[in-house]
Amino acid sequence: MKHKSHNLYLLYNPRNWIIITLLLFSVATLAQEQTPPEKFLIGSNLSGLPWRRTVQNYYDSFDSSGMNIVFQYSNDDTKEKLKDYEVIATNGDPNDWIAYYSTCYYTKWEAEQNQEDLQRVGVKHKRGQNWEWHDTLCWSTLGIASTEDSLMYGPHYRQDNRYKSWQHGDRHDVDYYVRFNMALHNPLFADTNRIVCKIKVVYRYAIVYSSTQWVDKDTVFLERTLSVGDFPEGGYFQYFYFDPVQYYEYPAQFKLPKYAGKVDPSTLGYPRYEDSKSDNGIQFWVEWLVPDAEESGLALFVDKVEVFDRDWKEKLIDRNPEISANEIRYYASNYSDWNNLKYWSGHDEPYSIDAFAPIRIVDSILYNNPLLPDKHRLIQPFNPYWTYDNKINGDTLLSQYVRMANPEKLVIDFYPFSPLYPFRGVDAEALRFRFQLCNQLQPGFWYMGQGFGETADGQWWVDRFPDSSELKASVMLALAHGSQGILFFAYDSWEYNDVIYGGNGVQHYIHGLVDTLHSDGTIPVSDLWYLIRDNLSPRLKGKLGNALMSLKYTGDYLQLRRHLQEEPDFGFYNTPPTVNNLYLTLTEYTGDSTPPPTHFHAGFFSRPNHLFDNYFMLDNLITTNAKTVTAALEAPIDGFINYRFRNIEGLFDTTFNENGIVILLTHPAGEGYLYQVAPVIKYGGRLLYSESTQSGMILNDDMIIENGAELTINGTYFAKGN
C-alpha cells in the first residue's frame, strides 16, 4: 500500500496530526531497545590517606562533583559513605592479600617460543628444534651434532630493580629467583660426572657515552654447570635452581633508573647505564656442552624458565599455591555484601613484564571465586611510558601488558602536561598514538586523565596542573577513540617526602582537584573541579555518554594539523590544508576569527546492528582559543535522499540531500562534539525532500515531515519513533 504525507499546515491541525500518527503507526510498531547500554563511568580517587577516610567533607565534595565511580579504601568505616558510587577498593594494607599477590613479580618463559625478530622481547635460539617430550612441548638439542654456546638465550627485557608498590614498605631491592625446568635423555647411560650443559642468568646493558655513542656489555648474575648425574633417570623433567645463591639483585654501580619512565636518564649525565634498548636486559641462557651428541645419544629438553621474587617464592613456590589462592578468596568474600564494589585495585602502574602474570593470576582467582556470586575483578592503571613509539626493549610494552596480564578492563594513565612546555601538538599526537593502540588492544578502554600537578619546594616538578581546556582536550581525544570510562588522578591534595621514587628527600606536594581540608572545615576546589561538575559529569552521564556507550569506534580517524611549528624529531608534521576520510572532508578555515594554528581530530563510530547509522567525534585540540573548521559531508551510504546531520547533544540538527553539505563548525578551546550522519527515514530528523521507504524499514527516532516534502511508504514501515 502507499500513503502520502500531509503538508506542514496539518501539524497545526490537532485532528489531522492524530491522523498522521495513526497512519504511520497503524502499519506496525516496535518496542524500544530492551537492554540499555551500561552507564558511562567518570570518577577519581578519593581521600586515600588514613586520616581522611572518614572525613565527611571530602565525600560531600565528591558527591557534588557529579562523578559516579571512586577509588577508595573500603572497610566498615567507609562502606556507608561509598554506597552511592561504584567502588574500586584500594586497600593495600597488610591484610589485603589481593594487593599483596598482585604486586609480586613472576614470569614464565616457555622455551619452545622462538622469537625470530631479534630486536623484540622473546626466547631465542641459534640451534635446536621444537619437540614433545613426556607430554610436554619444549625445545630440544635434537639435530645438533656439536657443541653450541647458545641453545637458548633472551628474552632481553628490563626488570624493576626496586619495588615500586607501597605494599612492600621499605623493602626496596628486589631479589629475583630463577629456575629452569629441563630433562635429559640418556639412553646409553653415560658417566654421571659427564658435563652436559650450563645455565646462566646474563644481564646485558649499555654504557652510554653520548646520545650517539654507547657500548653493550654482558655480566653474569648466576651460573651453574650441570652433569648427567644432576638429572633424574628416565628422562623426566626437573627444576634446576642456582647454587649456592639462588637469587640476584641489580648492583648499585649500574645507576639504573629505579623505575623505567620515572627517572629521565639524561639527568644522570655521562657515562650512564641503560637497559631499555633492543637486545638489552635480562637473559636466561642454556649452553649445550656435548660435542658428540649423536654418538652418546644424549639429548637435552628445556621446558620453561621461571623468574620470581621472594614473596612469590615463599607463598606460591615453596608451599601449596592453593593456600595463597584461598587467602585471596577469603579476603574478597569479606565484601560479599558490597553490591557496588566493581573492582579491586591491583599493581598501580606496573613497569615490568614480571608484574604482568601475577595480575592475570589474581584476577582469575577472583573471577573464579566460589565464595562470591558477584565476581569482583582486578583493575590497575597502566602507564605506557613517555617515549614516542611506546617501546621498551624494542617492543610495545602496552601490547605485552594486555597480552600477558589480560586485564578485564584496560586503564591507562598518561600525563602530557609538563612544566617545561605548554600543551603542544606533539603532546596531543603522543596521546593519540596511545589511544589508537588501546582501542586496537581492547575497545572501550578507560583513560585516567591528568587532574593534578606536582611541586617540589614550590616549583612545578615533572607534572604541571593543567588548565580546564587542556584537561578537556585530553578527555575528548580519549572519547574520540572509543574510551568508555574517564578517571582523574588525583581528587584530593597531599604532601609527601620523595622516597617512593628515590628522590633526595625534598618535600613534594600533589595538587589535586580539591585542596586539603582547611581549619574552618572547607575544602577549596579548583577550576578543574568545576569543569567536571558543570561540564564533563552531566554530559558523560547524559546524552553524550549514553550515545558513546552504544557506539563502537571503527579505528578510522581524520586529522587536520596546521601548526605554526612542526616537531620532526617526534615525527609530527603538518597535514595539507584539506584532508578527507570516508564521508568527511575537513578544510582549514583561515578567517580572521581563527588564525593558525589549527588542530582538529575526528574519530569515526558505528552502531552495532545499525549498518546505516554513522557518527564521528570531532575535537578541537587547540587549548588556547576557539577554532572553526570547514566541514564537507557526503552521503555516507547510497540509496537515500534525506540525511540527518546533528550534534548529539542538541546544538543543531539539520538535513542535507544526496549532494552533500558544506558547513562551518566552531568548537571552543579543547572541546569535542559527537555528530550523527544517518538517513532520515531510518533515524529520524527533518524530512526536507520527498522520499520513499523500502519494505521492512524501521524508523528509529522521531521524524518531522516538512512542508513540501512527501513520504511514500512501500510495504511495512516499522516505527520506534513518532
XYZ file of C-alpha atoms in Angstrom:
722
model
C 0.000 0.000 0.000
C 1.051 3.614 -0.409
C 0.493 6.603 1.887
C 1.395 10.194 1.080
C 2.378 12.598 3.813
C 0.313 15.652 4.590
C 1.796 19.126 4.262
C 3.260 21.131 7.120
C -0.010 23.041 7.772
C -1.526 19.838 9.098
C 0.893 19.976 12.045
C -1.172 22.849 13.350
C -4.451 20.931 12.998
C -4.818 18.628 16.026
C -7.287 16.346 14.251
C -5.110 15.862 11.181
C -1.940 15.407 13.326
C -3.636 12.488 15.070
C -4.485 11.006 11.679
C -0.838 11.167 10.599
C 0.215 9.399 13.761
C -2.321 6.643 13.210
C -1.322 6.226 9.585
C 2.311 5.780 10.480
C 1.753 3.552 13.468
C -1.139 1.528 12.149
C 1.308 -0.339 9.970
C 3.498 -1.698 12.770
C 5.146 -0.533 15.981
C 8.239 -1.910 17.640
C 9.274 -1.806 21.260
C 12.317 0.218 22.221
C 15.656 -1.490 22.798
C 15.188 -3.992 25.616
C 18.746 -3.905 27.023
C 20.025 -0.388 27.673
C 23.783 0.119 27.397
C 25.913 0.289 30.536
C 26.237 3.704 32.090
C 29.313 5.790 31.407
C 31.632 5.879 34.430
C 33.509 9.023 35.431
C 35.446 9.180 38.664
C 38.592 9.747 40.686
C 40.493 8.552 43.750
C 39.047 9.932 46.974
C 40.834 10.616 50.262
C 43.027 7.533 50.400
C 45.093 8.892 53.300
C 44.152 7.134 56.564
C 43.078 10.212 58.489
C 40.838 11.386 55.631
C 38.903 8.182 55.031
C 36.039 9.175 57.312
C 36.041 12.966 56.807
C 32.515 13.659 55.561
C 33.527 16.907 53.865
C 35.508 15.000 51.237
C 32.556 12.770 50.426
C 30.230 15.769 50.216
C 32.667 17.453 47.847
C 32.979 14.342 45.687
C 29.210 13.907 45.576
C 28.785 17.497 44.413
C 31.195 16.895 41.528
C 28.695 14.522 39.912
C 31.205 11.685 39.476
C 29.921 8.137 39.915
C 32.929 5.844 40.491
C 35.659 6.197 43.096
C 38.984 4.647 44.093
C 38.806 4.434 47.882
C 39.867 2.464 50.922
C 36.954 0.124 51.573
C 36.050 -1.154 55.027
C 33.239 -0.843 57.564
C 34.211 2.781 58.266
C 33.780 3.865 54.642
C 31.063 1.475 53.452
C 28.102 3.757 54.178
C 29.879 6.790 52.742
C 30.540 4.946 49.483
C 27.080 3.452 48.982
C 26.053 5.882 46.222
C 29.040 5.179 43.952
C 30.637 2.355 42.046
C 33.737 1.467 44.075
C 37.272 0.408 43.191
C 38.596 -0.916 46.500
C 42.081 0.446 47.120
C 43.212 -1.008 50.433
C 46.813 -2.160 50.185
C 47.090 -2.855 53.908
C 48.923 -5.871 55.418
C 45.731 -7.959 55.337
C 44.969 -7.214 51.681
C 46.099 -10.435 50.007
C 44.731 -9.215 46.680
C 47.156 -6.293 46.621
C 49.930 -8.433 48.114
C 49.940 -11.095 45.422
C 49.100 -8.800 42.512
C 52.213 -6.718 43.253
C 54.594 -9.683 43.260
C 56.883 -10.469 40.345
C 56.594 -13.677 38.327
C 57.082 -14.622 34.671
C 57.152 -17.963 32.918
C 59.161 -18.070 29.700
C 58.302 -21.080 27.547
C 61.417 -22.485 25.893
C 59.547 -23.574 22.770
C 58.894 -19.933 21.940
C 61.207 -18.952 19.103
C 61.348 -15.175 18.669
C 62.805 -14.685 15.200
C 62.826 -10.876 15.374
C 65.999 -10.422 17.409
C 65.103 -6.798 18.197
C 61.985 -7.830 20.122
C 61.407 -9.436 23.501
C 61.188 -13.229 23.486
C 63.030 -16.511 23.938
C 65.548 -17.027 21.127
C 67.577 -19.942 19.784
C 70.513 -20.462 17.434
C 70.155 -24.236 17.169
C 67.763 -26.974 18.190
C 64.117 -27.615 17.471
C 60.667 -27.894 18.998
C 59.850 -31.296 20.443
C 57.251 -33.001 22.618
C 58.908 -34.935 25.426
C 56.976 -36.696 28.195
C 53.793 -34.981 27.005
C 55.460 -31.565 27.322
C 56.102 -29.203 24.431
C 59.666 -27.978 24.780
C 62.898 -27.019 22.980
C 65.428 -29.757 22.342
C 69.025 -30.333 21.250
C 67.871 -32.915 18.708
C 69.671 -32.434 15.416
C 72.649 -30.665 16.991
C 75.817 -32.568 16.169
C 78.338 -30.387 18.013
C 78.744 -28.076 20.992
C 76.696 -24.877 20.763
C 77.117 -21.952 23.111
C 73.537 -20.774 22.970
C 70.887 -23.418 22.741
C 68.625 -20.788 24.289
C 69.072 -17.108 25.104
C 66.963 -13.988 25.560
C 64.275 -12.816 26.182
C 66.010 -9.409 26.654
C 63.808 -7.247 28.866
C 64.316 -4.726 31.643
C 63.293 -5.585 35.170
C 62.404 -3.384 38.118
C 65.472 -3.293 40.304
C 63.483 -1.946 43.269
C 59.913 -2.397 44.442
C 57.557 0.370 43.461
C 54.466 -0.744 45.353
C 53.543 0.582 48.766
C 52.669 -2.956 49.898
C 56.369 -3.700 50.300
C 57.102 -0.759 52.565
C 60.813 -0.109 52.957
C 61.888 -3.371 51.306
C 63.056 -1.732 48.108
C 65.577 -4.039 46.458
C 64.078 -6.946 44.524
C 65.597 -10.401 44.934
C 64.959 -12.395 41.761
C 64.942 -16.210 41.858
C 65.224 -18.335 38.717
C 64.555 -21.979 37.951
C 64.906 -23.970 34.722
C 62.652 -26.963 34.047
C 64.670 -29.452 31.960
C 65.045 -33.148 31.173
C 67.952 -35.239 29.850
C 67.631 -38.282 27.602
C 70.486 -40.683 28.473
C 69.856 -43.933 26.553
C 73.430 -45.263 26.750
C 73.852 -44.457 30.469
C 76.716 -42.010 30.136
C 79.049 -41.344 33.067
C 77.134 -39.422 35.761
C 80.043 -36.968 36.051
C 79.938 -36.030 32.402
C 79.157 -32.324 31.911
C 76.197 -31.723 29.615
C 75.117 -28.087 29.902
C 75.444 -24.774 31.646
C 72.595 -22.489 32.717
C 73.114 -18.774 33.216
C 71.372 -15.539 34.063
C 73.051 -12.905 31.905
C 72.396 -9.177 32.098
C 73.079 -7.069 29.017
C 73.236 -3.325 29.445
C 74.524 -0.322 27.551
C 77.182 2.070 28.779
C 76.079 5.312 27.141
C 78.777 7.904 26.460
C 76.646 10.300 24.423
C 73.346 10.411 22.559
C 75.022 8.655 19.616
C 77.694 6.512 21.276
C 77.245 3.502 23.528
C 78.715 0.048 24.129
C 76.740 -3.069 25.067
C 78.129 -5.148 27.913
C 77.235 -8.556 29.378
C 77.584 -9.506 33.024
C 76.719 -12.887 34.515
C 74.463 -12.734 37.562
C 74.115 -16.503 38.152
C 75.748 -19.570 36.628
C 75.607 -23.339 37.165
C 77.152 -26.280 35.337
C 75.098 -29.497 35.197
C 76.285 -33.084 34.775
C 74.446 -36.249 33.780
C 74.025 -37.178 37.431
C 72.131 -33.961 38.184
C 69.218 -35.150 36.054
C 66.687 -37.786 37.145
C 66.796 -41.193 35.499
C 64.150 -41.965 32.903
C 64.427 -38.580 31.196
C 61.886 -36.862 33.416
C 61.664 -33.111 33.858
C 63.108 -31.483 36.952
C 63.525 -27.931 38.214
C 67.089 -26.649 38.453
C 67.951 -23.752 40.757
C 71.258 -21.979 41.177
C 73.649 -22.989 43.917
C 74.655 -21.851 46.462
C 72.996 -18.411 45.904
C 69.622 -18.786 44.211
C 68.796 -15.128 43.614
C 70.292 -11.998 42.087
C 69.918 -8.268 42.674
C 70.895 -5.388 40.427
C 74.213 -3.974 41.666
C 74.140 -0.348 42.704
C 77.018 0.596 40.407
C 74.773 0.357 37.331
C 72.969 3.536 38.472
C 69.873 2.489 36.560
C 66.587 4.375 36.821
C 64.764 2.593 39.631
C 61.529 2.612 37.668
C 61.673 2.929 33.911
C 59.801 6.016 32.814
C 60.040 7.679 36.230
C 63.606 8.977 36.083
C 64.951 10.646 32.956
C 68.337 9.023 32.216
C 69.500 12.263 30.596
C 69.634 13.860 34.045
C 72.194 11.295 35.197
C 74.987 12.617 32.982
C 77.544 10.580 31.023
C 78.587 7.863 31.074
C 75.386 6.225 32.281
C 73.779 2.806 32.181
C 70.633 1.825 30.305
C 68.807 -1.451 29.761
C 65.777 -0.374 27.707
C 67.326 -0.631 24.233
C 66.593 -3.519 21.879
C 68.521 -6.673 22.871
C 69.240 -5.225 26.336
C 68.023 -6.556 29.651
C 67.887 -9.880 31.424
C 68.543 -13.196 29.645
C 68.301 -16.867 30.544
C 70.925 -18.924 28.754
C 71.264 -22.637 28.207
C 74.628 -23.714 26.771
C 74.887 -27.261 25.353
C 78.345 -28.712 26.091
C 78.200 -32.172 24.495
C 80.355 -32.375 21.323
C 79.364 -35.946 20.408
C 75.614 -35.910 20.935
C 74.862 -38.355 18.128
C 77.329 -40.966 19.388
C 76.424 -40.610 23.065
C 72.682 -40.401 22.447
C 72.395 -37.554 24.969
C 69.631 -35.041 24.327
C 68.500 -32.073 26.422
C 64.904 -30.857 26.610
C 64.138 -27.399 28.021
C 60.535 -26.830 29.044
C 60.498 -23.359 30.612
C 62.292 -20.820 32.759
C 60.529 -19.118 35.654
C 61.678 -15.933 37.387
C 60.020 -14.638 40.550
C 60.617 -12.512 43.630
C 60.960 -13.602 47.252
C 57.241 -13.208 48.020
C 56.191 -15.389 45.111
C 58.795 -17.993 46.079
C 57.719 -18.175 49.714
C 53.970 -18.153 49.080
C 53.495 -19.985 45.766
C 56.658 -21.959 45.058
C 57.721 -23.274 48.478
C 54.217 -24.186 49.653
C 50.913 -25.350 48.195
C 49.704 -22.486 45.949
C 46.114 -23.312 46.883
C 46.828 -21.772 50.297
C 47.567 -18.449 48.621
C 44.505 -18.760 46.374
C 42.331 -19.310 49.449
C 43.834 -16.264 51.164
C 42.711 -14.188 48.178
C 39.255 -15.821 48.056
C 38.552 -15.400 51.757
C 39.685 -11.794 51.783
C 37.392 -10.994 48.853
C 34.494 -12.896 50.452
C 34.507 -10.381 53.320
C 32.989 -7.988 50.786
C 30.198 -10.260 49.580
C 27.547 -7.709 50.610
C 29.242 -4.791 48.830
C 26.931 -4.679 45.828
C 28.597 -1.537 44.497
C 32.172 -2.858 44.646
C 33.111 -3.090 40.991
C 36.876 -3.720 41.061
C 39.832 -4.368 43.323
C 42.840 -2.141 42.793
C 45.960 -4.061 41.846
C 49.510 -3.064 40.948
C 49.435 0.662 40.224
C 51.362 1.395 37.014
C 53.239 -1.902 36.579
C 56.518 -1.140 34.822
C 57.995 -4.569 34.201
C 56.912 -7.679 32.327
C 57.470 -9.573 35.584
C 54.495 -7.715 37.092
C 52.013 -8.883 34.441
C 51.428 -12.584 35.174
C 50.562 -12.021 38.879
C 47.844 -9.590 37.784
C 46.320 -12.226 35.489
C 46.575 -14.973 38.100
C 44.997 -12.939 40.914
C 42.208 -11.741 38.630
C 41.496 -15.333 37.608
C 41.259 -16.376 41.267
C 38.845 -13.518 41.962
C 36.710 -14.300 38.939
C 36.503 -17.991 39.788
C 35.821 -17.435 43.477
C 33.093 -19.918 44.557
C 32.532 -17.864 47.713
C 31.184 -14.892 45.772
C 28.209 -14.942 43.381
C 29.135 -11.484 42.072
C 32.652 -11.515 40.705
C 34.835 -8.568 41.686
C 37.656 -8.154 39.162
C 41.126 -6.651 39.347
C 41.967 -3.306 37.791
C 45.105 -1.162 37.642
C 46.143 1.927 35.694
C 48.966 1.280 33.237
C 51.435 3.977 32.216
C 52.540 3.409 28.591
C 55.739 5.468 29.004
C 56.885 8.838 27.754
C 58.532 7.669 24.560
C 57.019 8.500 21.209
C 56.773 4.928 19.974
C 55.912 3.493 23.430
C 58.632 0.837 23.064
C 60.913 -0.670 25.682
C 63.452 -3.282 24.551
C 62.136 -2.967 21.015
C 58.593 -3.934 21.983
C 55.413 -2.053 22.761
C 55.102 -2.668 26.484
C 51.400 -1.832 26.429
C 50.808 -4.687 23.997
C 52.878 -7.000 26.197
C 50.810 -5.948 29.189
C 47.468 -6.688 27.554
C 48.728 -9.976 26.170
C 50.281 -11.220 29.417
C 48.097 -9.630 32.130
C 44.863 -9.934 30.106
C 43.121 -7.214 32.151
C 39.340 -7.342 32.293
C 39.419 -3.570 31.807
C 42.367 -1.751 30.238
C 43.047 1.563 32.010
C 45.916 3.833 31.028
C 47.184 6.952 32.746
C 49.342 9.093 30.518
C 50.068 12.618 31.701
C 51.046 15.095 28.943
C 51.100 18.382 30.875
C 54.680 19.287 31.752
C 56.096 22.422 33.413
C 58.706 22.534 30.635
C 56.288 23.467 27.843
C 52.644 24.248 27.060
C 50.340 21.581 25.640
C 51.813 21.111 22.175
C 50.598 19.409 19.043
C 53.205 16.712 19.556
C 51.800 16.024 23.034
C 48.330 15.572 21.577
C 49.849 13.245 18.998
C 51.527 11.197 21.733
C 48.117 10.801 23.358
C 46.503 9.879 20.034
C 49.147 7.238 19.364
C 48.419 5.531 22.671
C 44.638 5.847 22.455
C 44.672 4.285 18.993
C 46.732 1.363 20.284
C 44.444 0.984 23.298
C 41.413 0.667 21.050
C 43.162 -1.987 18.981
C 44.061 -3.927 22.126
C 40.768 -3.506 23.997
C 37.872 -1.420 22.611
C 36.115 0.547 25.321
C 39.312 1.123 27.347
C 39.334 3.641 30.194
C 41.516 6.726 30.474
C 42.810 8.287 33.694
C 43.406 11.945 32.883
C 45.904 14.309 34.467
C 43.838 16.195 37.011
C 46.853 17.089 39.139
C 50.201 18.812 39.274
C 53.211 18.261 41.498
C 55.517 20.783 43.130
C 58.894 20.385 44.810
C 59.930 23.303 47.005
C 57.075 25.288 45.488
C 58.072 24.764 41.834
C 56.283 22.537 39.333
C 58.090 19.196 39.199
C 57.565 16.679 36.354
C 53.789 17.302 36.124
C 52.070 20.664 35.771
C 48.487 21.367 36.831
C 46.610 21.750 33.512
C 44.004 24.363 32.799
C 40.408 23.391 32.042
C 40.770 23.486 28.257
C 43.853 21.288 28.356
C 42.225 18.648 30.528
C 39.080 18.729 28.402
C 41.136 18.262 25.203
C 42.788 15.131 26.619
C 39.422 13.711 27.691
C 37.759 14.470 24.353
C 40.611 12.837 22.463
C 40.164 9.682 24.551
C 36.434 9.725 23.797
C 37.163 10.109 20.076
C 38.995 6.772 20.304
C 36.137 4.923 21.944
C 37.035 5.283 25.621
C 34.059 4.291 27.771
C 35.354 5.357 31.173
C 37.115 8.504 32.363
C 39.007 8.718 35.653
C 41.060 11.544 37.104
C 44.172 11.497 39.233
C 44.071 12.957 41.801
C 40.981 14.101 43.687
C 42.483 15.474 46.903
C 45.870 17.047 47.566
C 48.648 15.876 49.878
C 52.304 16.269 50.802
C 54.957 13.570 50.708
C 58.678 13.103 51.038
C 60.110 11.765 47.809
C 61.234 8.320 48.934
C 58.993 6.133 46.772
C 60.755 7.257 43.598
C 64.213 7.522 45.120
C 64.435 11.287 45.405
C 66.619 13.351 47.706
C 64.076 13.951 50.431
C 62.684 17.221 49.041
C 59.155 17.897 50.224
C 56.640 17.387 47.412
C 53.036 18.461 47.113
C 50.402 16.821 44.928
C 47.827 19.402 43.809
C 44.583 17.529 43.138
C 41.127 18.569 42.008
C 40.442 19.849 45.528
C 42.713 21.236 48.230
C 43.298 19.814 51.684
C 40.728 20.350 54.410
C 41.059 23.838 55.899
C 40.700 24.579 59.583
C 37.271 26.110 59.013
C 36.007 22.840 57.524
C 36.028 23.998 53.900
C 37.732 22.226 51.011
C 38.634 24.722 48.267
C 38.084 23.365 44.773
C 39.967 24.022 41.533
C 38.820 25.144 38.088
C 39.149 21.516 37.005
C 36.622 20.510 39.658
C 34.143 22.994 38.189
C 34.873 21.661 34.696
C 33.934 18.178 35.883
C 30.851 19.273 37.827
C 29.422 21.686 35.266
C 30.532 20.113 32.003
C 32.027 16.627 31.900
C 29.909 14.853 34.530
C 26.485 15.907 33.205
C 27.488 15.290 29.583
C 29.049 11.877 30.159
C 26.171 10.764 32.361
C 23.724 12.252 29.857
C 23.309 12.346 26.087
C 26.991 12.219 25.155
C 27.901 9.337 27.448
C 24.754 7.366 26.627
C 25.459 7.668 22.914
C 29.134 6.692 23.255
C 28.258 3.596 25.284
C 26.078 2.359 22.426
C 28.686 3.012 19.713
C 31.878 1.352 18.533
C 34.956 3.239 17.388
C 35.803 1.882 13.934
C 39.524 2.667 14.143
C 39.220 5.195 11.298
C 40.213 8.775 12.016
C 40.975 12.072 10.302
C 43.435 14.760 11.373
C 43.762 18.361 10.263
C 47.001 19.701 11.722
C 48.071 23.195 10.731
C 50.623 24.343 13.323
C 52.986 27.274 13.260
C 55.801 24.901 14.182
C 56.350 21.251 13.414
C 58.237 18.735 15.553
C 60.051 16.483 13.056
C 62.159 14.909 15.820
C 58.925 13.428 17.154
C 57.523 12.538 13.742
C 54.991 15.387 13.978
C 54.235 17.137 10.695
C 51.526 19.372 9.343
C 48.853 17.946 7.073
C 47.641 19.558 3.829
C 45.024 22.293 4.355
C 42.309 19.887 3.168
C 42.062 16.291 4.375
C 39.362 13.685 3.944
C 38.398 10.185 5.023
C 35.192 8.234 4.411
C 32.348 10.744 4.075
C 34.036 13.688 5.858
C 36.330 16.401 4.471
C 37.939 18.986 6.747
C 39.454 22.196 5.396
C 41.473 24.754 7.314
C 39.409 27.870 7.968
C 41.517 30.994 7.526
C 39.031 33.625 8.611
C 40.239 36.368 10.942
C 38.481 34.795 13.905
C 40.610 31.639 13.844
C 44.240 32.328 12.947
C 46.733 29.441 12.936
C 47.445 27.035 14.491
C 44.586 24.616 13.798
C 44.402 21.055 15.098
C 41.206 19.048 14.653
C 40.863 15.311 15.167
C 37.857 13.237 14.056
C 37.230 9.650 15.135
C 34.584 7.607 13.291
C 31.984 5.434 15.011
C 29.341 2.918 14.047
C 26.397 1.496 15.960
C 26.296 -2.305 16.242
C 23.426 -3.840 14.252
C 22.709 -0.457 12.632
C 24.624 -0.517 9.366
C 23.415 2.901 8.163
C 23.872 4.840 11.437
C 27.175 6.769 11.241
C 28.909 9.009 13.779
C 32.110 10.936 14.182
C 33.562 12.768 17.144
C 35.345 15.976 16.228
C 37.818 17.540 18.694
C 39.472 20.930 18.718
C 42.885 20.127 20.200
C 43.929 23.759 20.353
C 43.564 24.650 24.029
C 44.090 28.417 23.865
C 41.046 29.553 21.917
C 38.006 28.508 19.885
C 38.572 27.205 16.372
C 36.437 26.955 13.259
C 36.777 24.323 10.564
C 35.055 23.913 7.211
C 33.384 20.507 7.167
C 32.054 18.961 3.953
C 29.901 15.854 4.270
C 28.915 13.410 1.585
C 26.153 10.860 1.876
C 27.808 8.070 3.932
C 25.745 5.454 2.085
C 23.791 5.485 -1.176
C 20.107 4.813 -1.649
C 18.570 7.638 0.384
C 17.687 11.277 -0.256
C 17.436 12.879 3.211
C 20.426 12.619 5.536
C 20.359 13.801 9.115
C 23.382 15.715 10.401
C 23.212 16.686 14.039
C 25.166 17.334 17.185
C 24.113 14.549 19.575
C 23.899 16.997 22.460
C 21.325 19.128 20.648
C 23.344 22.146 19.487
C 21.964 21.751 15.972
C 20.010 19.273 13.840
C 19.851 19.737 10.070
C 19.205 17.754 6.890
C 21.121 17.516 3.632
C 20.384 15.624 0.440
C 22.445 13.212 -1.623
C 24.501 16.143 -2.967
C 26.121 16.674 0.450
C 26.587 19.729 2.633
C 29.334 22.233 3.488
C 29.141 23.802 6.936
C 31.335 25.770 9.331
C 31.776 24.090 12.719
C 33.128 26.107 15.636
C 34.450 24.403 18.768
C 35.561 26.143 21.961
C 39.124 25.549 23.131
C 39.728 21.850 23.794
C 36.106 20.953 23.020
C 34.811 17.847 21.325
C 31.354 17.052 19.952
C 29.754 13.857 18.724
C 27.899 14.118 15.397
C 25.431 11.749 13.746
C 25.131 11.281 9.973
C 22.283 8.929 9.022
C 19.248 8.540 6.700
C 16.249 10.494 7.997
C 13.682 7.826 7.117
C 15.618 5.374 9.293
C 16.977 7.534 12.090
C 14.635 10.486 12.306
C 15.108 14.194 11.948
C 13.545 16.549 9.395
C 12.376 15.177 6.045
C 13.005 18.106 3.668
C 12.933 16.269 0.319
C 10.344 13.787 -0.959
C 11.420 10.185 -0.428
C 10.091 6.621 -0.446
C 10.647 3.941 2.161
C 11.697 0.387 1.479
C 9.754 -2.636 2.613
C 10.591 -3.667 6.166
C 12.315 -0.395 7.022
C 12.412 0.769 10.666
C 12.091 4.345 11.907
C 14.357 4.516 14.987
C 13.772 8.087 16.145
C 11.238 10.902 15.840
C 10.751 12.321 12.337
C 9.115 15.561 11.165
C 7.899 15.783 7.554
C 8.450 19.379 6.500
C 6.218 21.483 4.242
C 6.505 20.424 0.596
C 8.062 17.037 1.347
C 6.245 13.812 0.556
C 6.906 10.426 2.172
C 5.782 7.365 0.252
C 5.550 4.151 2.269
C 6.132 0.935 0.368
C 5.195 -2.174 2.318
C 5.593 -2.450 6.074
C 7.214 0.525 7.855
C 8.055 -0.271 11.471
C 8.164 2.662 13.857
C 10.074 3.111 17.120
C 9.886 6.895 16.886
C 6.987 9.280 16.487
